[in-house]
Short mmCIF file of C-alpha atoms in Angstrom, two decimals:
data_model
loop_
_atom_site.label_atom_id
_atom_site.label_comp_id
_atom_site.label_asym_id
_atom_site.label_seq_id
_atom_site.Cartn_x
_atom_site.Cartn_y
_atom_site.Cartn_z
CA UNK A 1 -109.74 282.39 127.72
CA UNK A 2 -112.39 285.06 127.25
CA UNK A 3 -114.09 287.07 129.95
CA UNK A 4 -116.36 284.99 132.18
CA UNK A 5 -118.45 288.05 132.96
CA UNK A 6 -118.99 288.61 129.24
CA UNK A 7 -120.47 285.09 129.07
CA UNK A 8 -122.80 285.97 131.94
CA UNK A 9 -123.98 289.17 130.28
CA UNK A 10 -124.43 287.41 126.93
CA UNK A 11 -126.63 284.79 128.58
CA UNK A 12 -128.70 287.50 130.22
CA UNK A 13 -129.06 289.33 126.91
CA UNK A 14 -130.32 286.22 125.16
CA UNK A 15 -132.77 285.37 127.91
CA UNK A 16 -134.05 288.66 129.19
CA UNK A 17 -135.87 291.20 127.10
CA UNK A 18 -136.38 294.51 128.84
CA UNK A 19 -139.48 293.56 130.80
CA UNK A 20 -138.10 290.22 132.00
CA UNK A 21 -134.81 291.79 133.01
CA UNK A 22 -136.66 294.42 135.03
CA UNK A 23 -138.52 291.65 136.84
CA UNK A 24 -135.28 289.76 137.52
CA UNK A 25 -133.57 292.85 138.90
CA UNK A 26 -136.64 293.70 140.96
CA UNK A 27 -136.72 290.21 142.45
CA UNK A 28 -133.05 290.51 143.38
CA UNK A 29 -133.60 293.92 144.95
CA UNK A 30 -136.28 292.54 147.26
CA UNK A 31 -134.41 289.36 148.20
CA UNK A 32 -132.17 290.73 150.88
CA UNK A 33 -133.18 294.27 151.71
CA UNK A 34 -136.27 296.25 152.45
CA UNK A 35 -137.30 299.45 150.76
CA UNK A 36 -137.44 303.06 151.77
CA UNK A 37 -140.08 305.66 150.99
CA UNK A 38 -137.76 307.24 148.41
CA UNK A 39 -139.23 306.86 144.92
CA UNK A 40 -136.82 305.54 142.28
CA UNK A 41 -138.67 304.99 138.98
CA UNK A 42 -141.59 303.27 137.25
CA UNK A 43 -141.63 299.99 135.38
CA UNK A 44 -144.23 297.71 133.80
CA UNK A 45 -146.31 295.60 136.16
CA UNK A 46 -145.49 291.90 136.10
CA UNK A 47 -147.34 289.07 137.91
CA UNK A 48 -146.14 288.87 141.48
CA UNK A 49 -145.78 292.62 142.02
CA UNK A 50 -147.57 294.15 144.99
CA UNK A 51 -150.89 295.73 143.98
CA UNK A 52 -150.19 298.55 146.44
CA UNK A 53 -147.17 299.54 144.31
CA UNK A 54 -149.27 300.29 141.22
CA UNK A 55 -149.16 303.99 140.30
CA UNK A 56 -152.74 304.48 139.16
CA UNK A 57 -152.27 307.96 137.70
CA UNK A 58 -149.25 306.89 135.65
CA UNK A 59 -151.13 303.74 134.64
CA UNK A 60 -154.03 305.82 133.31
CA UNK A 61 -151.66 307.98 131.26
CA UNK A 62 -149.64 305.05 129.96
CA UNK A 63 -152.55 302.72 129.19
CA UNK A 64 -151.07 299.67 130.97
CA UNK A 65 -150.22 299.01 134.62
CA UNK A 66 -147.06 300.63 135.98
CA UNK A 67 -145.58 300.03 139.42
CA UNK A 68 -143.45 302.34 141.54
CA UNK A 69 -139.97 301.21 142.49
CA UNK A 70 -138.30 302.53 145.61
CA UNK A 71 -134.71 302.93 146.62
CA UNK A 72 -133.55 300.18 148.99
CA UNK A 73 -133.18 301.03 152.63
CA UNK A 74 -129.48 300.29 152.37
CA UNK A 75 -127.00 298.75 150.02
CA UNK A 76 -125.93 295.28 151.00
CA UNK A 77 -123.18 292.76 150.39
CA UNK A 78 -123.83 289.65 148.36
CA UNK A 79 -121.53 286.84 149.48
CA UNK A 80 -121.01 284.05 146.96
CA UNK A 81 -120.26 280.75 148.70
CA UNK A 82 -119.26 277.74 146.61
CA UNK A 83 -117.40 274.46 146.55
CA UNK A 84 -114.30 274.45 144.34
CA UNK A 85 -113.15 270.93 145.23
CA UNK A 86 -112.56 268.23 142.64
CA UNK A 87 -116.24 267.22 142.66
CA UNK A 88 -117.11 270.48 140.88
CA UNK A 89 -114.81 269.54 137.98
CA UNK A 90 -117.00 266.53 137.24
CA UNK A 91 -119.83 266.53 134.75
CA UNK A 92 -123.26 268.05 135.27
CA UNK A 93 -126.54 266.56 134.15
CA UNK A 94 -126.39 268.67 130.99
CA UNK A 95 -122.95 267.32 130.03
CA UNK A 96 -120.77 270.32 130.87
CA UNK A 97 -118.47 270.64 133.89
CA UNK A 98 -120.43 271.47 137.02
CA UNK A 99 -118.09 274.39 137.68
CA UNK A 100 -119.26 276.06 134.44
CA UNK A 101 -122.87 275.91 135.61
CA UNK A 102 -121.80 277.21 139.03
CA UNK A 103 -119.78 280.09 137.55
CA UNK A 104 -122.73 281.17 135.43
CA UNK A 105 -125.16 281.03 138.37
CA UNK A 106 -122.82 282.94 140.66
CA UNK A 107 -122.06 285.39 137.86
CA UNK A 108 -125.74 286.12 137.19
CA UNK A 109 -126.38 286.90 140.86
CA UNK A 110 -123.14 288.86 141.09
CA UNK A 111 -124.06 290.92 138.05
CA UNK A 112 -127.53 291.65 139.43
CA UNK A 113 -125.86 292.81 142.64
CA UNK A 114 -123.48 295.00 140.63
CA UNK A 115 -126.42 296.55 138.78
CA UNK A 116 -128.06 297.17 142.14
CA UNK A 117 -124.97 298.93 143.49
CA UNK A 118 -124.15 296.18 145.99
CA UNK A 119 -120.72 294.84 146.89
CA UNK A 120 -119.94 291.22 146.01
CA UNK A 121 -117.58 288.96 147.96
CA UNK A 122 -116.54 285.33 147.65
CA UNK A 123 -115.83 282.37 149.90
CA UNK A 124 -114.74 279.20 148.13
CA UNK A 125 -112.54 276.19 148.69
CA UNK A 126 -112.40 272.47 149.39
CA UNK A 127 -111.58 270.09 152.23
CA UNK A 128 -108.00 271.42 152.36
CA UNK A 129 -108.92 275.02 153.05
CA UNK A 130 -110.93 278.13 152.27
CA UNK A 131 -110.18 281.28 150.29
CA UNK A 132 -112.05 284.54 150.77
CA UNK A 133 -112.13 287.67 148.67
CA UNK A 134 -113.70 290.75 150.30
CA UNK A 135 -116.85 292.43 149.06
CA UNK A 136 -116.21 295.15 146.49
CA UNK A 137 -118.09 296.75 143.62
CA UNK A 138 -117.25 296.92 139.93
CA UNK A 139 -117.14 294.56 136.96
CA UNK A 140 -113.36 294.02 137.18
CA UNK A 141 -113.77 292.73 140.73
CA UNK A 142 -116.64 290.43 139.70
CA UNK A 143 -114.54 289.03 136.86
CA UNK A 144 -111.77 288.30 139.36
CA UNK A 145 -114.20 286.38 141.60
CA UNK A 146 -115.51 284.27 138.72
CA UNK A 147 -111.98 283.54 137.53
CA UNK A 148 -111.01 282.40 141.04
CA UNK A 149 -113.90 279.92 141.06
CA UNK A 150 -113.26 278.65 137.56
CA UNK A 151 -109.52 278.15 137.99
CA UNK A 152 -109.73 276.61 141.48
CA UNK A 153 -112.20 273.82 140.66
CA UNK A 154 -110.09 271.17 138.97
CA UNK A 155 -109.35 267.47 139.14
CA UNK A 156 -106.13 268.36 140.97
CA UNK A 157 -108.01 270.08 143.79
CA UNK A 158 -108.64 268.45 147.16
CA UNK A 159 -111.92 266.59 147.71
CA UNK A 160 -115.00 268.74 148.15
CA UNK A 161 -116.31 269.54 151.64
CA UNK A 162 -118.72 272.45 151.55
CA UNK A 163 -119.14 272.45 155.32
CA UNK A 164 -115.58 273.79 155.60
CA UNK A 165 -116.64 276.91 153.72
CA UNK A 166 -119.95 277.22 155.59
CA UNK A 167 -118.12 277.01 158.93
CA UNK A 168 -115.74 279.74 157.76
CA UNK A 169 -118.62 282.07 156.89
CA UNK A 170 -120.33 281.43 160.23
CA UNK A 171 -117.13 282.22 162.15
CA UNK A 172 -116.00 285.20 160.10
CA UNK A 173 -118.99 287.30 159.06
CA UNK A 174 -121.27 288.83 161.66
CA UNK A 175 -122.78 291.70 159.66
CA UNK A 176 -125.98 290.63 157.92
CA UNK A 177 -125.53 289.78 154.25
CA UNK A 178 -127.28 288.01 151.39
CA UNK A 179 -125.62 284.62 150.84
CA UNK A 180 -125.87 282.58 147.66
CA UNK A 181 -124.59 279.04 148.23
CA UNK A 182 -123.91 276.95 145.11
CA UNK A 183 -123.15 273.26 145.56
CA UNK A 184 -123.76 269.91 143.92
CA UNK A 185 -126.08 267.14 145.12
CA UNK A 186 -124.27 266.52 148.40
CA UNK A 187 -125.89 264.50 151.17
CA UNK A 188 -126.60 266.70 154.22
CA UNK A 189 -125.85 265.60 157.77
CA UNK A 190 -126.44 266.92 161.29
CA UNK A 191 -123.29 269.08 161.25
CA UNK A 192 -124.32 270.73 157.98
CA UNK A 193 -127.77 271.48 159.39
CA UNK A 194 -126.23 272.92 162.53
CA UNK A 195 -124.04 275.41 160.70
CA UNK A 196 -126.82 276.32 158.25
CA UNK A 197 -129.16 277.02 161.15
CA UNK A 198 -126.59 279.45 162.52
CA UNK A 199 -126.10 281.08 159.14
CA UNK A 200 -129.85 281.42 158.61
CA UNK A 201 -130.12 283.28 161.92
CA UNK A 202 -127.40 285.73 160.82
CA UNK A 203 -128.04 286.17 157.10
CA UNK A 204 -130.46 285.82 154.22
CA UNK A 205 -129.49 282.51 152.58
CA UNK A 206 -130.28 281.28 149.07
CA UNK A 207 -129.25 277.83 147.80
CA UNK A 208 -128.72 276.63 144.23
CA UNK A 209 -127.95 272.98 143.53
CA UNK A 210 -125.99 271.99 140.42
CA UNK A 211 -127.36 268.63 139.29
CA UNK A 212 -124.90 265.75 138.91
CA UNK A 213 -124.56 263.69 135.76
CA UNK A 214 -126.80 260.64 135.54
CA UNK A 215 -124.19 257.94 136.06
CA UNK A 216 -126.62 255.14 135.24
CA UNK A 217 -126.48 255.91 131.53
CA UNK A 218 -125.01 252.79 129.90
CA UNK A 219 -121.46 253.42 128.69
CA UNK A 220 -122.17 251.72 125.38
CA UNK A 221 -124.94 254.24 124.64
CA UNK A 222 -122.80 257.27 125.52
CA UNK A 223 -120.88 259.18 122.86
CA UNK A 224 -117.50 258.71 124.53
CA UNK A 225 -115.50 259.84 121.50
CA UNK A 226 -117.55 262.98 121.10
CA UNK A 227 -117.40 263.80 124.79
CA UNK A 228 -113.65 263.23 124.90
CA UNK A 229 -113.15 265.56 121.94
CA UNK A 230 -115.40 268.21 123.44
CA UNK A 231 -114.26 268.15 127.06
CA UNK A 232 -111.28 265.84 127.44
CA UNK A 233 -111.18 262.35 128.86
CA UNK A 234 -110.55 263.56 132.42
CA UNK A 235 -114.01 265.10 132.67
CA UNK A 236 -115.98 262.10 131.47
CA UNK A 237 -118.43 260.76 134.04
CA UNK A 238 -117.77 257.39 135.66
CA UNK A 239 -120.50 255.67 133.67
CA UNK A 240 -121.76 252.25 134.64
CA UNK A 241 -120.98 249.38 132.27
CA UNK A 242 -123.80 248.77 129.85
CA UNK A 243 -124.90 245.47 131.40
CA UNK A 244 -124.98 246.96 134.90
CA UNK A 245 -126.84 250.11 133.88
CA UNK A 246 -129.31 248.03 131.90
CA UNK A 247 -130.32 246.14 135.03
CA UNK A 248 -133.73 247.35 136.12
CA UNK A 249 -133.01 246.63 139.78
CA UNK A 250 -129.70 248.53 139.77
CA UNK A 251 -131.20 251.48 137.90
CA UNK A 252 -134.08 251.57 140.37
CA UNK A 253 -131.70 251.43 143.34
CA UNK A 254 -129.60 254.24 141.88
CA UNK A 255 -132.68 256.41 141.28
CA UNK A 256 -133.98 255.66 144.77
CA UNK A 257 -130.68 256.64 146.42
CA UNK A 258 -130.57 259.88 144.40
CA UNK A 259 -134.17 260.72 145.27
CA UNK A 260 -133.58 260.04 148.96
CA UNK A 261 -130.53 262.30 148.96
CA UNK A 262 -132.49 265.06 147.21
CA UNK A 263 -135.41 264.67 149.60
CA UNK A 264 -133.12 264.88 152.65
CA UNK A 265 -131.47 268.06 151.36
CA UNK A 266 -134.74 269.70 150.39
CA UNK A 267 -136.35 268.77 153.70
CA UNK A 268 -133.44 270.27 155.64
CA UNK A 269 -133.55 273.51 153.67
CA UNK A 270 -137.32 273.80 154.12
CA UNK A 271 -136.98 273.31 157.89
CA UNK A 272 -134.44 276.12 157.97
CA UNK A 273 -136.48 278.44 155.75
CA UNK A 274 -133.83 278.52 152.99
CA UNK A 275 -135.07 278.92 149.42
CA UNK A 276 -133.60 276.38 146.97
CA UNK A 277 -133.58 275.90 143.21
CA UNK A 278 -131.53 273.65 140.94
CA UNK A 279 -129.87 273.76 137.52
CA UNK A 280 -128.56 270.86 135.45
CA UNK A 281 -127.02 272.96 132.70
CA UNK A 282 -126.20 276.53 131.72
CA UNK A 283 -129.57 276.80 130.00
CA UNK A 284 -131.28 276.15 133.33
CA UNK A 285 -129.42 278.83 135.27
CA UNK A 286 -131.43 281.99 134.65
CA UNK A 287 -134.85 280.32 135.11
CA UNK A 288 -133.42 278.79 138.31
CA UNK A 289 -132.31 282.22 139.56
CA UNK A 290 -135.79 283.58 138.80
CA UNK A 291 -137.32 280.71 140.78
CA UNK A 292 -134.89 281.15 143.66
CA UNK A 293 -135.51 284.88 144.04
CA UNK A 294 -139.27 284.46 143.75
CA UNK A 295 -139.26 281.79 146.47
CA UNK A 296 -137.13 283.97 148.71
CA UNK A 297 -139.46 286.91 148.20
CA UNK A 298 -142.47 284.82 149.23
CA UNK A 299 -140.66 283.70 152.40
CA UNK A 300 -140.01 287.27 153.54
#
């Protein structure tokens, strides 16, 4: 299997021309740390930048707005927190395994942290236990983290229980960090809110939801043969039989239950002041990261 980090960088190259990449890196830099008075460099102004950061003399010479960038007050640690239970081996809304979407999202944030000079650590696991890899710098270390996530999330893994990993982070890490939590469309409960409230008091927390497959698609309208050839029978979603999925009342009940679960999760995260975005496929990941960082910046 090829390098997972190479896939991340290729996706960034396709998406981000120079100006957009500068905006993405700038949004990351402001997500979890302040800034000093030490000037770093200039870059093109993009919507959302602080007007006070515009360098008017350089703008006059250049002919278009330029903003000053400053060195961060301190380097930080980005902690990637994700579920690697069997649920993450199931199919996403876009048709690929949810773990592939998660790896890309975690890899994009990890690579931004690497470019920023920050250390990146990992906490992952399932209901049976948690694994942690300490924060370090360097592309080889980031590749190791992504490989750990990819290889751990399988149909042979224990059932997912993200709260196990959240509890571990709350007990283990006291120094303030930037946390990126990646999970699927789980239904929150009082215990989850309790531990997230504690984490939010200790750390900056970002949340990205990987969208589940739409299981109400009738099986007789799904390209089972093509999906089996592309991904293997084990990763096919548990689709409803055609007659069941075709029932308007059942489809409406399914959609209502999904919407209620989403609303409960989003309401909880809003109460706690945690920025959330979602991605249903790999193509959604980088726009979702943009959205997530922009929301976090507005909350600061």
